[in-house]
mmCIF file of C-alpha atoms and ligand atoms in Angstrom:
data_model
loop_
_atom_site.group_PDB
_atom_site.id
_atom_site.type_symbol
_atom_site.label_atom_id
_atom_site.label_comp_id
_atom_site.label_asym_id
_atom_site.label_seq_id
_atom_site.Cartn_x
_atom_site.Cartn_y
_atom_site.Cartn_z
ATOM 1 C CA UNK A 1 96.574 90.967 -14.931
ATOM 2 C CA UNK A 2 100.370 92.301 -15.576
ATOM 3 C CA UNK A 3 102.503 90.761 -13.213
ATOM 4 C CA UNK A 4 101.386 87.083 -12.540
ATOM 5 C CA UNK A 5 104.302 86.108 -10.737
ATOM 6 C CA UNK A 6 103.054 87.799 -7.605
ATOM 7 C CA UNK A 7 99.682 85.878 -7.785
ATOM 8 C CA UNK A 8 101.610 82.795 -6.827
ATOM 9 C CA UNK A 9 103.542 84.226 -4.384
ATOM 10 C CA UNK A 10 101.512 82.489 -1.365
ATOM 11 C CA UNK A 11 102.173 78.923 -2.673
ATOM 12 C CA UNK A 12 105.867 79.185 -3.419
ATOM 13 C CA UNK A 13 105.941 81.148 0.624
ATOM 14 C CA UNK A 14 104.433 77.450 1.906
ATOM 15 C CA UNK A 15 108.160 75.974 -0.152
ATOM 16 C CA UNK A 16 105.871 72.591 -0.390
ATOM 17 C CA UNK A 17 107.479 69.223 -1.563
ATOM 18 C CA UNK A 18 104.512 67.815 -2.978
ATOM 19 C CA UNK A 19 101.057 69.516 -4.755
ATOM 20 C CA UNK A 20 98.925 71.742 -2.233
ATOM 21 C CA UNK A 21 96.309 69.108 -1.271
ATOM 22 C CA UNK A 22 93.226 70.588 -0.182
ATOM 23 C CA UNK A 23 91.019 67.484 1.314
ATOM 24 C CA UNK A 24 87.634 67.193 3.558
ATOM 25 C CA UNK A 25 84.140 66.100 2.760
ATOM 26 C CA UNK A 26 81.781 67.883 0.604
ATOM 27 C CA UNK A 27 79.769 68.735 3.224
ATOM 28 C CA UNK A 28 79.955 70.180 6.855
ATOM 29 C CA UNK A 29 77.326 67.222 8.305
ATOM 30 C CA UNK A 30 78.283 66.945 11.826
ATOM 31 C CA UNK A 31 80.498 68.324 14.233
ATOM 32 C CA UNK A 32 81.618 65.269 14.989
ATOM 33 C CA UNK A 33 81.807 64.581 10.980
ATOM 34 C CA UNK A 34 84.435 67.268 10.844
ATOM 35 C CA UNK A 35 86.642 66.595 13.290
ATOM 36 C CA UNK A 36 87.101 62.729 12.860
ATOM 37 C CA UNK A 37 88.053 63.568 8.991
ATOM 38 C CA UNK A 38 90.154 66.470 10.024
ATOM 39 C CA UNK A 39 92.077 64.351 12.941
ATOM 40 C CA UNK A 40 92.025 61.151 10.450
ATOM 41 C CA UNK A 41 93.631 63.679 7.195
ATOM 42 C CA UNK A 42 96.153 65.753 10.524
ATOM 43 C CA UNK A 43 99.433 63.841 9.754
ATOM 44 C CA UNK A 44 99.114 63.779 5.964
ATOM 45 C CA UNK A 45 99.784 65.747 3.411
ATOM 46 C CA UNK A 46 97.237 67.720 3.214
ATOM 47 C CA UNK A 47 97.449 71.798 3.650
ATOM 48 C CA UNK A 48 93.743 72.926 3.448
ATOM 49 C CA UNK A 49 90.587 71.064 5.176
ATOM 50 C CA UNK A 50 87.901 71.861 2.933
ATOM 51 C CA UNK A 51 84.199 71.617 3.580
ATOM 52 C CA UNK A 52 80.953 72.697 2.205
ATOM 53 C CA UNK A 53 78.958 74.830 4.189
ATOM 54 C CA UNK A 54 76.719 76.502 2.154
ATOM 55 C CA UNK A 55 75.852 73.792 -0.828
ATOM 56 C CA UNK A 56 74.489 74.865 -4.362
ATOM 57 C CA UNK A 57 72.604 71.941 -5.419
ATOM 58 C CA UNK A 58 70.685 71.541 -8.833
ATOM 59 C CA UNK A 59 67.506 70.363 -7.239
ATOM 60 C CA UNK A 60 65.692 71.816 -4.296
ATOM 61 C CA UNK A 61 65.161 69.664 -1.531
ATOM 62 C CA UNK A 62 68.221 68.053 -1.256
ATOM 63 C CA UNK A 63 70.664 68.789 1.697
ATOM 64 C CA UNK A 64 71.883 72.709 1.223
ATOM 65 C CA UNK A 65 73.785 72.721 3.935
ATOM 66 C CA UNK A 66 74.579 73.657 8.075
ATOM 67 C CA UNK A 67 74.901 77.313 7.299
ATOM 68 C CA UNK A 68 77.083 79.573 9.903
ATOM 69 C CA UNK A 69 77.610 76.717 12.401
ATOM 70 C CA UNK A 70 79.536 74.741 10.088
ATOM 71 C CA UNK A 71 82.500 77.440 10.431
ATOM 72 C CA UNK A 72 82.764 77.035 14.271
ATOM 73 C CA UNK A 73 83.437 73.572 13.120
ATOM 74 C CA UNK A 74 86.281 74.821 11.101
ATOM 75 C CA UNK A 75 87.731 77.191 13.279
ATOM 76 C CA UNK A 76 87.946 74.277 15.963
ATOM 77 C CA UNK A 77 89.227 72.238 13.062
ATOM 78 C CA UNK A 78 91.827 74.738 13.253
ATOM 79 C CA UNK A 79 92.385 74.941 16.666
ATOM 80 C CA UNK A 80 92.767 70.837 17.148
ATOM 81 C CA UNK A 81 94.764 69.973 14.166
ATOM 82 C CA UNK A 82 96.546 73.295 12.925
ATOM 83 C CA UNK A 83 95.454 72.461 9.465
ATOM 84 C CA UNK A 84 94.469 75.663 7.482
ATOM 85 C CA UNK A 85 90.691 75.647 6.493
ATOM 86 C CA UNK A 86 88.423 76.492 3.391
ATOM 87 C CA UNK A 87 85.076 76.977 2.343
ATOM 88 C CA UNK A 88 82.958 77.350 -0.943
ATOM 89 C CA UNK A 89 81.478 80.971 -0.730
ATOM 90 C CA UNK A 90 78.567 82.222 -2.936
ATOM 91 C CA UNK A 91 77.258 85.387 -1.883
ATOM 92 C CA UNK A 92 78.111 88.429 0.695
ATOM 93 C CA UNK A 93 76.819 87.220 3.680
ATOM 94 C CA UNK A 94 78.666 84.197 2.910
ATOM 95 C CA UNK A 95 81.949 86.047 2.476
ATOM 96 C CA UNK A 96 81.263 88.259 5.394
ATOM 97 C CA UNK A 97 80.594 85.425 8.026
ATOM 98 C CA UNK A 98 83.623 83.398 6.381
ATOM 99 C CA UNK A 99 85.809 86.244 7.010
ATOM 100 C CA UNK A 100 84.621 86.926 10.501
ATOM 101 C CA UNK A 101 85.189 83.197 11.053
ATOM 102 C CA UNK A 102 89.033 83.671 9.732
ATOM 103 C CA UNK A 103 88.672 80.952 7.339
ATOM 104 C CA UNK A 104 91.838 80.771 5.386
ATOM 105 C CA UNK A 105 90.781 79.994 1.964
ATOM 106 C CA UNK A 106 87.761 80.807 -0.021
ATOM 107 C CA UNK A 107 86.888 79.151 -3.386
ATOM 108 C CA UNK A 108 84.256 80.163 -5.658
ATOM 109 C CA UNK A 109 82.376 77.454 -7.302
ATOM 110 C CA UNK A 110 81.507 76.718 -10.524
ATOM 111 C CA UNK A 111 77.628 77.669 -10.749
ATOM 112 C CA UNK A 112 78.782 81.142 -9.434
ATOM 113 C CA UNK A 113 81.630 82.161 -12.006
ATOM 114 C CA UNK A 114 78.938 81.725 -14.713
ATOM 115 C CA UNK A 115 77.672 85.282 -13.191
ATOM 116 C CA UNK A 116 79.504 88.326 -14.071
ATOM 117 C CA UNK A 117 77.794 90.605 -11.556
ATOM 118 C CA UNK A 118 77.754 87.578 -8.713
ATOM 119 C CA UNK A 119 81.625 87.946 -9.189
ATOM 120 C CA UNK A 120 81.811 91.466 -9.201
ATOM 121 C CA UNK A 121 79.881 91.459 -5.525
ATOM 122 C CA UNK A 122 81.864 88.773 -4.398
ATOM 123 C CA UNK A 123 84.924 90.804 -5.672
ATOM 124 C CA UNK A 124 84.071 94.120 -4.015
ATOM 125 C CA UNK A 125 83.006 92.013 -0.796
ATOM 126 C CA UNK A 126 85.976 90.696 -0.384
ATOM 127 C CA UNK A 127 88.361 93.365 -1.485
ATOM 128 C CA UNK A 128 91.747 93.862 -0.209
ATOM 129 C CA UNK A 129 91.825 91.045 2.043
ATOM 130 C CA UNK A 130 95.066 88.615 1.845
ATOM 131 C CA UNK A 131 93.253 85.388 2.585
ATOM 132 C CA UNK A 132 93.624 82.469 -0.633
ATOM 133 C CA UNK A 133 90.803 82.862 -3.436
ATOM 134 C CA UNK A 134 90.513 80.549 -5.608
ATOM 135 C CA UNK A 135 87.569 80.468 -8.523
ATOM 136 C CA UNK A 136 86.172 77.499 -9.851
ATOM 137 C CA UNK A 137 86.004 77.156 -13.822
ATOM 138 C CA UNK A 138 82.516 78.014 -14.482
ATOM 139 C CA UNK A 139 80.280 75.238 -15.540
ATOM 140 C CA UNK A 140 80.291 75.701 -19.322
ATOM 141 C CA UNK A 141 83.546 75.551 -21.379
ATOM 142 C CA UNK A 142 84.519 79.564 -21.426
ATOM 143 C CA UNK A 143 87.783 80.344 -21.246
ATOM 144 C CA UNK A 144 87.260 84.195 -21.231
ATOM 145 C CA UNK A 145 84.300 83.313 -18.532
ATOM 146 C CA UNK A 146 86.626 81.837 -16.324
ATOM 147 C CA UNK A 147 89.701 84.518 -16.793
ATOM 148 C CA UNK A 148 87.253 87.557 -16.553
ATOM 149 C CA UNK A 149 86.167 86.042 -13.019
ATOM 150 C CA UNK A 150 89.929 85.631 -11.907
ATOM 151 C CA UNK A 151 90.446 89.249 -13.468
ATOM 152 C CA UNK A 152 87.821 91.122 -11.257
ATOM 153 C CA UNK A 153 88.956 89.742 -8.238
ATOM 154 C CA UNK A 154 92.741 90.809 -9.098
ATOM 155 C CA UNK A 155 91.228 94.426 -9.597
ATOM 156 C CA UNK A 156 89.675 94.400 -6.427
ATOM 157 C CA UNK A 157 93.098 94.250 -4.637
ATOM 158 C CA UNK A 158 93.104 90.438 -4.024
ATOM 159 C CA UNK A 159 96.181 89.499 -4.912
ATOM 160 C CA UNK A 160 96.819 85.996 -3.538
ATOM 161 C CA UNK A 161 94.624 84.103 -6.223
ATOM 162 C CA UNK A 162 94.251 80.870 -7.870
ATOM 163 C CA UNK A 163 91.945 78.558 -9.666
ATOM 164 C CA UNK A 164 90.201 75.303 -9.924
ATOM 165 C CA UNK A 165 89.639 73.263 -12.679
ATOM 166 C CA UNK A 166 86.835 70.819 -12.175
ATOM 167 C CA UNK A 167 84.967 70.175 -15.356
ATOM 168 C CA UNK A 168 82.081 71.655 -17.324
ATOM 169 C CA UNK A 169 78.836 70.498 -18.106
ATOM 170 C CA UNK A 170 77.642 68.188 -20.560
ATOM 171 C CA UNK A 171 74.320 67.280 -22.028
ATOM 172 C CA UNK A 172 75.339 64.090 -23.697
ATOM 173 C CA UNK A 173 76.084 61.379 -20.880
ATOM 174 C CA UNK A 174 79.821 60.829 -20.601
ATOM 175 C CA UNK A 175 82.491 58.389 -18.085
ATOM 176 C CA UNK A 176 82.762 61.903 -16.153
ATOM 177 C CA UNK A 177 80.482 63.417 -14.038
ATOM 178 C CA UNK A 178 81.708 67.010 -15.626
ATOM 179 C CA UNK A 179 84.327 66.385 -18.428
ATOM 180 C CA UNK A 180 87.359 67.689 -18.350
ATOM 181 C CA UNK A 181 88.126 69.468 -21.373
ATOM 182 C CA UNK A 182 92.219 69.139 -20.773
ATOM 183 C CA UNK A 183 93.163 71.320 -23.385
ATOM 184 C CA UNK A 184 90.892 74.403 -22.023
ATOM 185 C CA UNK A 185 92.715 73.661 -19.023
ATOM 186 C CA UNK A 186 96.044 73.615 -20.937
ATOM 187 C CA UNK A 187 94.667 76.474 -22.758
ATOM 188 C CA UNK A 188 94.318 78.580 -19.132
ATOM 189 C CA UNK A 189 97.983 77.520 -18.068
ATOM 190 C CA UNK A 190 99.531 78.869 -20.927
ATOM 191 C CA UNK A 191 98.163 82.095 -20.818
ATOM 192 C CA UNK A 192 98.593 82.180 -16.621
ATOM 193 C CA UNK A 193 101.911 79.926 -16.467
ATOM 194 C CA UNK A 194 102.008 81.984 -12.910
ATOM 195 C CA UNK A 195 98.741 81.779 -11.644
ATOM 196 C CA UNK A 196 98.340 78.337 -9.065
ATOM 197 C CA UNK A 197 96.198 76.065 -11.179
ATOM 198 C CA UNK A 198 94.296 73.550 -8.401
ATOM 199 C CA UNK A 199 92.537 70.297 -10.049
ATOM 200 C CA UNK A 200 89.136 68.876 -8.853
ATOM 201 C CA UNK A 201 89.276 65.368 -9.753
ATOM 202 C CA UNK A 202 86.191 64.965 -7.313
ATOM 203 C CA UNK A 203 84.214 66.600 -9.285
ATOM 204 C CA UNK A 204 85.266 65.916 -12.884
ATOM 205 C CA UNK A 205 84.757 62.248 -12.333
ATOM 206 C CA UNK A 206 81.778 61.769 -10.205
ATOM 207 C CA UNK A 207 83.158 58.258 -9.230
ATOM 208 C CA UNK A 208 86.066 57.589 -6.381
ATOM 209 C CA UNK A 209 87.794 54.563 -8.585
ATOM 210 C CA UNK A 210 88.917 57.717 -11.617
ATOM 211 C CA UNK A 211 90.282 59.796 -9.112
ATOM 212 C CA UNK A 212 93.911 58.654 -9.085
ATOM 213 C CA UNK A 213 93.722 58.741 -13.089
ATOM 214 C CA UNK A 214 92.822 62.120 -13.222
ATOM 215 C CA UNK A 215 94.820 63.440 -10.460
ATOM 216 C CA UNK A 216 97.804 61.739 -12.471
ATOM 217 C CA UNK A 217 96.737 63.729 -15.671
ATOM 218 C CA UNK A 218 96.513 66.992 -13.562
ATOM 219 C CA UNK A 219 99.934 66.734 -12.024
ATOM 220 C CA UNK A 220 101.367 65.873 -15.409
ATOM 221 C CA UNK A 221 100.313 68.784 -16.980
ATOM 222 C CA UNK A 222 101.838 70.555 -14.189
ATOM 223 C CA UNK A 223 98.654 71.354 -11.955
ATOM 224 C CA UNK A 224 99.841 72.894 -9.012
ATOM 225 C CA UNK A 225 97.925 70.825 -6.277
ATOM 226 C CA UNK A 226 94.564 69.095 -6.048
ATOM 227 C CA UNK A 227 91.493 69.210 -3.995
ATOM 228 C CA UNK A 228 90.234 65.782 -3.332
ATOM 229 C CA UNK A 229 86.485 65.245 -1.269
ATOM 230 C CA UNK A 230 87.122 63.183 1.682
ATOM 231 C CA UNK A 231 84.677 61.585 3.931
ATOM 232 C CA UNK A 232 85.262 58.737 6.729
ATOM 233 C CA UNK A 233 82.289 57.212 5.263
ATOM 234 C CA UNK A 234 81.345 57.846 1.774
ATOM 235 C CA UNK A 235 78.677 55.741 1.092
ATOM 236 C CA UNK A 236 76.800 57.728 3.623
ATOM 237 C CA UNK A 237 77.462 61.167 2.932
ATOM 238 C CA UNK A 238 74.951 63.685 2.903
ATOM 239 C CA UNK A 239 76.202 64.941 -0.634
ATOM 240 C CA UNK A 240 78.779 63.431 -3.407
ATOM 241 C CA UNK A 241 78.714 60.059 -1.920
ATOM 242 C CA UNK A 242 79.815 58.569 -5.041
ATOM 243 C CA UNK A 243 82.689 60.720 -5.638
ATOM 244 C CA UNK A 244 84.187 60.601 -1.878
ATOM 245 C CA UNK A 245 87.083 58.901 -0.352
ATOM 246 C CA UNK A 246 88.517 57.466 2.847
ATOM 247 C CA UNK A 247 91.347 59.568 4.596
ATOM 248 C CA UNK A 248 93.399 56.383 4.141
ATOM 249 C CA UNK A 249 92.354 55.955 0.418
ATOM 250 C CA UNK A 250 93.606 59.662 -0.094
ATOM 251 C CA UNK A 251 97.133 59.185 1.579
ATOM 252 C CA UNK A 252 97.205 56.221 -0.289
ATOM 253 C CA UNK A 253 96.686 58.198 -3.658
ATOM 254 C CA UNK A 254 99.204 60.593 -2.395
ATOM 255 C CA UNK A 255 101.856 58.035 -1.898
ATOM 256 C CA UNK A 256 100.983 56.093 -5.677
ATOM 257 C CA UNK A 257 101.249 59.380 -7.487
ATOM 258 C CA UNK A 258 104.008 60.335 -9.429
ATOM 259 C CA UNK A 259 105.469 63.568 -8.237
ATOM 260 C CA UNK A 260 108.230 64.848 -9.731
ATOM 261 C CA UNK A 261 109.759 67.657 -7.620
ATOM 262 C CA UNK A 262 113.059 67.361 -8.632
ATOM 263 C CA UNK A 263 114.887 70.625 -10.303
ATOM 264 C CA UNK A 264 117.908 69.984 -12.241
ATOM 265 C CA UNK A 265 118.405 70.288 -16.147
ATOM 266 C CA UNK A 266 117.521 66.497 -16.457
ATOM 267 C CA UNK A 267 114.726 66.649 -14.492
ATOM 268 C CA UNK A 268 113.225 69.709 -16.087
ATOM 269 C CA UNK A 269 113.319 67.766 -19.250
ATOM 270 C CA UNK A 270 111.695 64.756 -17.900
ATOM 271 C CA UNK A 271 109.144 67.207 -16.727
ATOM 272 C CA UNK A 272 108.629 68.589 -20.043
ATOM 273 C CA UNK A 273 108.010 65.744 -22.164
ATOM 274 C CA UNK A 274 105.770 64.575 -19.427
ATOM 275 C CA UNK A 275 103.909 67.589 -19.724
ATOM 276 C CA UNK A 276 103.756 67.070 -23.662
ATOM 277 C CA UNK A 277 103.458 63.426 -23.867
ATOM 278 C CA UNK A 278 100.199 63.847 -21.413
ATOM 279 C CA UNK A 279 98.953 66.480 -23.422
ATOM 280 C CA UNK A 280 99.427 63.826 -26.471
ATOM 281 C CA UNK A 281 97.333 61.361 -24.680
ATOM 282 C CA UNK A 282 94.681 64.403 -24.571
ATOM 283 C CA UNK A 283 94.767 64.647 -28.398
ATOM 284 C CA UNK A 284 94.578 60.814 -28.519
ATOM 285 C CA UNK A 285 91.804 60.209 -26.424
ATOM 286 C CA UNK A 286 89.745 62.965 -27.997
ATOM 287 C CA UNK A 287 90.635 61.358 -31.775
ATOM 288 C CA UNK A 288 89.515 58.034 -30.336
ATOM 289 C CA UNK A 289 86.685 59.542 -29.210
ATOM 290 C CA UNK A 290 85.578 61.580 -32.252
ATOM 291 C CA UNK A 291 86.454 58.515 -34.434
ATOM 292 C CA UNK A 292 83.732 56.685 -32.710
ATOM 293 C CA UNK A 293 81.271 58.807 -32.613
ATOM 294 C CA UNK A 294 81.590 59.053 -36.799
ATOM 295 C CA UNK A 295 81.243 55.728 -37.290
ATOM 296 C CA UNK A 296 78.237 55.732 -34.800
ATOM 297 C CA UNK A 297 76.559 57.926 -37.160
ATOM 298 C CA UNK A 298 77.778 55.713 -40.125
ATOM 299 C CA UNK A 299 75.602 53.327 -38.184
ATOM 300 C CA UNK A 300 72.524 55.003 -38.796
ATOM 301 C CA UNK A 301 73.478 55.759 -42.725
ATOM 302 C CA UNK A 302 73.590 52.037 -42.690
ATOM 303 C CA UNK A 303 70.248 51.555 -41.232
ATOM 304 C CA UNK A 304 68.830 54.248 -43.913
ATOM 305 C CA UNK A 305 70.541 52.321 -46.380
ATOM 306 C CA UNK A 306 69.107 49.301 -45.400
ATOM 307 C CA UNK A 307 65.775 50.480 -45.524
ATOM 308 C CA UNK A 308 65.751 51.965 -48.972
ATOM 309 C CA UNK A 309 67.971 49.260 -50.466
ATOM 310 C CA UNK A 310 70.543 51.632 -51.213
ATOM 311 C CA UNK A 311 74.307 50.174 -52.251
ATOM 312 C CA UNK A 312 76.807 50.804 -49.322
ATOM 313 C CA UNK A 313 79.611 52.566 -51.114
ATOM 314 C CA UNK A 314 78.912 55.517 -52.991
ATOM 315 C CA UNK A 315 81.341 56.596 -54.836
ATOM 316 C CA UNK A 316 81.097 60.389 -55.582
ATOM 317 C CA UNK A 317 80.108 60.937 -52.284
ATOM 318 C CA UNK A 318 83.252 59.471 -51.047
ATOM 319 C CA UNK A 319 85.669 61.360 -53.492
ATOM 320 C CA UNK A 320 84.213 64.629 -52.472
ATOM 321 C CA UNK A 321 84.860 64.368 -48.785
ATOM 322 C CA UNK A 322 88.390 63.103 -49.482
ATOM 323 C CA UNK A 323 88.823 66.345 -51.614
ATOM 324 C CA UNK A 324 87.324 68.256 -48.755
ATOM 325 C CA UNK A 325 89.355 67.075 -46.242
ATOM 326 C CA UNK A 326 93.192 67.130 -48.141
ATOM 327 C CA UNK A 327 92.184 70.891 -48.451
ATOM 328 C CA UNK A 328 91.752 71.185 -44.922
ATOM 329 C CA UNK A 329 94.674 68.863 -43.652
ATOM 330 C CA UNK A 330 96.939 71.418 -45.779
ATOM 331 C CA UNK A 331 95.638 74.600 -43.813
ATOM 332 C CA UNK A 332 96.961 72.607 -40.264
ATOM 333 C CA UNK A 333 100.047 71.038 -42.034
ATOM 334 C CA UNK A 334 98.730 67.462 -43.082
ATOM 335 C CA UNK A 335 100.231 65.940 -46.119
ATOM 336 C CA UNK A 336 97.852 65.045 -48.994
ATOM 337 C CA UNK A 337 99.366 61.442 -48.617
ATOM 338 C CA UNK A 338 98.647 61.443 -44.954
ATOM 339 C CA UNK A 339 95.098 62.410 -45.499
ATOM 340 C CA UNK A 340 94.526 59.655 -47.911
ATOM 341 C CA UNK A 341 95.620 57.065 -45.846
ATOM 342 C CA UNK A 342 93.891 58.227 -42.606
ATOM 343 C CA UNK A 343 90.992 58.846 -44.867
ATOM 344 C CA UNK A 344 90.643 55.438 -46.575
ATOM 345 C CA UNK A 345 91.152 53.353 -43.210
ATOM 346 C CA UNK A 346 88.748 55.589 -41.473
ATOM 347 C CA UNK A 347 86.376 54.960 -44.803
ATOM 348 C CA UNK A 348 87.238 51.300 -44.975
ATOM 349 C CA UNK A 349 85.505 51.323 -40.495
ATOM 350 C CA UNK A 350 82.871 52.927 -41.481
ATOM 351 C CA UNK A 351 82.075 50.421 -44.690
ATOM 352 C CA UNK A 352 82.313 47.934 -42.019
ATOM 353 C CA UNK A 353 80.254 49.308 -39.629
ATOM 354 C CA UNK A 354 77.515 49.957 -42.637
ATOM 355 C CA UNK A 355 78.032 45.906 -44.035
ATOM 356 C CA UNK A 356 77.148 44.824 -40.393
ATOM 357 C CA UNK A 357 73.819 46.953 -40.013
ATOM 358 C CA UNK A 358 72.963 46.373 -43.156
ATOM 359 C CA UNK A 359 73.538 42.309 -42.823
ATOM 360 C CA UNK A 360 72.185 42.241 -39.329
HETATM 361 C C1 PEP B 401 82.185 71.501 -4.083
HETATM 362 O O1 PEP B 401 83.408 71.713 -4.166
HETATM 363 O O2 PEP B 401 81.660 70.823 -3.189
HETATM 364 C C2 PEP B 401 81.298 72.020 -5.140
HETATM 365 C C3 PEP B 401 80.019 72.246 -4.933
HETATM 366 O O3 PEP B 401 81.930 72.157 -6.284
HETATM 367 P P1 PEP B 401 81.513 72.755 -7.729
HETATM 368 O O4 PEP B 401 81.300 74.217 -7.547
HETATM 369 O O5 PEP B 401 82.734 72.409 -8.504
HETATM 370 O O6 PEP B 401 80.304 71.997 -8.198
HETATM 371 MN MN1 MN B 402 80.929 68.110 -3.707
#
């Protein structure tokens, strides 16, 4: 992809004040369902009325959808509110019905950019056209998964393009539903600064109380809009129910979040340290996090210990990992007296952490 700046040419036409919000339930349930949210989310903020028609889910058996009727919904969606309207395609007959439907927007989700040659049919399906595609990052942490996706549709003539960012896949349980990996994210903007970068807090967090966390993250790191699951009644969905929220609980997110729109040389400097202080509190979190999970596994060298009688501190062990590790802070630009110190308090935790399993 040369020329990026054209690939964001259809956002910057809509000259929006705030992030493109792209809101509706996860799932087409009703008629009825999708018009009350659409006429409930009509004098908001939000551009795109999203919902699920086909639905991939990880189990059979669970609800997979309305199929085809769902888009009459939309297109009367359309008709009653003027909001613009989107759908989740995953296959040709899905893109072919969508497009006969003249839904506006088409994203791919995240189980189907895993699949090279599902992307290259979806690409040649839908080639040429000048309706909104926007691809999901596929479900495990692949940069060059997620670009390659983005690169065949660009190839195939589809020029007004974009992406979602909503998490990957983890096998370890985590406080997301999908985590999301900011700096693969930060990663993706660098290397597209052009292309519109959408963020899914729905579906990295699983859970309606992180949404206005993450969505804060997203928009300072300079996402480009957000795509929020929005049901009148989330408790009952049919799908997500966790994750959903009320149209009033979404304006109200809208109205708490800090958007800075603002264009001026001060301004563009608040923006940027935003951008790098939120990036910081990436780093941070992911330090605090790897910290903990060392001195979880000192935990068990404690309970070893304990067992064989073995004396916590061992001394030659301990001198050879500090030597290890001031010749690897010097390859990333640590000082040797930096190392030391983070070294010995980290050290000193883990000695703690030994003392109490081995007292307990
Ligand atoms: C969705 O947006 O409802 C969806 C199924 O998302 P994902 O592909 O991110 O799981
Ligand atoms: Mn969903």
């Amino acid at each position: 992809m040369k020329n990026t700046k054209e690939l964001r040419t259809w956002l910057d036409d809509m000259k929006l004040d705030h992030p493109l919000v792209i809101a509706g339930p996860c799932s087409a349930e009703t008629e009825e369902q999708v018009l009350k949210i659409a006429h409930e989310l009509k004098d908001s903020d939000v551009n795109y009325y999203r919902a699920g028609i086909w639905k991939p889910r990880t189990r059979p058996g669970n609800f997979e959808g309305v199929g085809a009727l769902g888009l009459k919904w939309l297109q009367k969606v359309k008709e009653e509110t003027g909001m613009k309207t989107c759908t989740e395609v995953a296959n040709t007959a899905h893109v072919k019905l969508a497009l006969e439907h003249d839904i506006d927007l088409l994203w791919i989700g995240a189980r189907t950019a895993v699949s090279p040659f599902i992307m290259q049919e979806l690409a040649d399906a839908l080639h040429g056209t000048d309706k909104i595609v926007l691809v999901k990052n596929p479900i495990n942490p692949d940069l060059a998964l997620w670009l390659g996706g983005i690169e065949r549709l660009y190839t195939a003539d589809i020029k007004n393009l974009g992406a979602i960012h909503r998490g990957f896949s983890t096998y370890e349980k985590t406080k997301y539903r999908n985590t999301p990996e900011w700096q693969l994210a930060i990663d993706f903007k660098n290397r597209f600064p052009d292309l519109p970068l959408i963020n899914d807090p729905s579906h990295i967090t699983g859970n309606r109380d992180m949404i206005f966390d993450v969505s804060q993250t997203a928009l300072d790191l300079n996402f480009d809009g957000l795509m929020i699951e929005t049901h009148f009644d989330p408790d009952n969905a049919w799908s997500d129910a966790a994750q959903q929220v009320t149209p009033d609980t979404l304006k109200q997110i809208m109205r708490d979040l800090k958007i800075r729109k603002e264009t001026n040389s001060e301004a563009d400097y608040t923006k940027s340290l935003e951008n790098l202080r939120a990036q910081i509190n990436v780093a941070d979190n992911q330090l605090v996090d790897i910290v903990g999970k060392r001195m979880k596994i000192a935990d068990q060298i404690g309970a070893l210990k304990k067992e064989k009688n073995v004396a916590v501190l061992q001394s030659k062990r301990w001198n050879e990992v500090l030597g290890n590790m001031i010749l690897e802070g010097e390859k990333v630009g640590l000082s040797e007296e930096f190392v030391l110190k983070m070294f010995k308090a980290v050290h000193q935790e883990s000695i703690n952490h030994q003392e109490k399993v081995i007292k307990g």
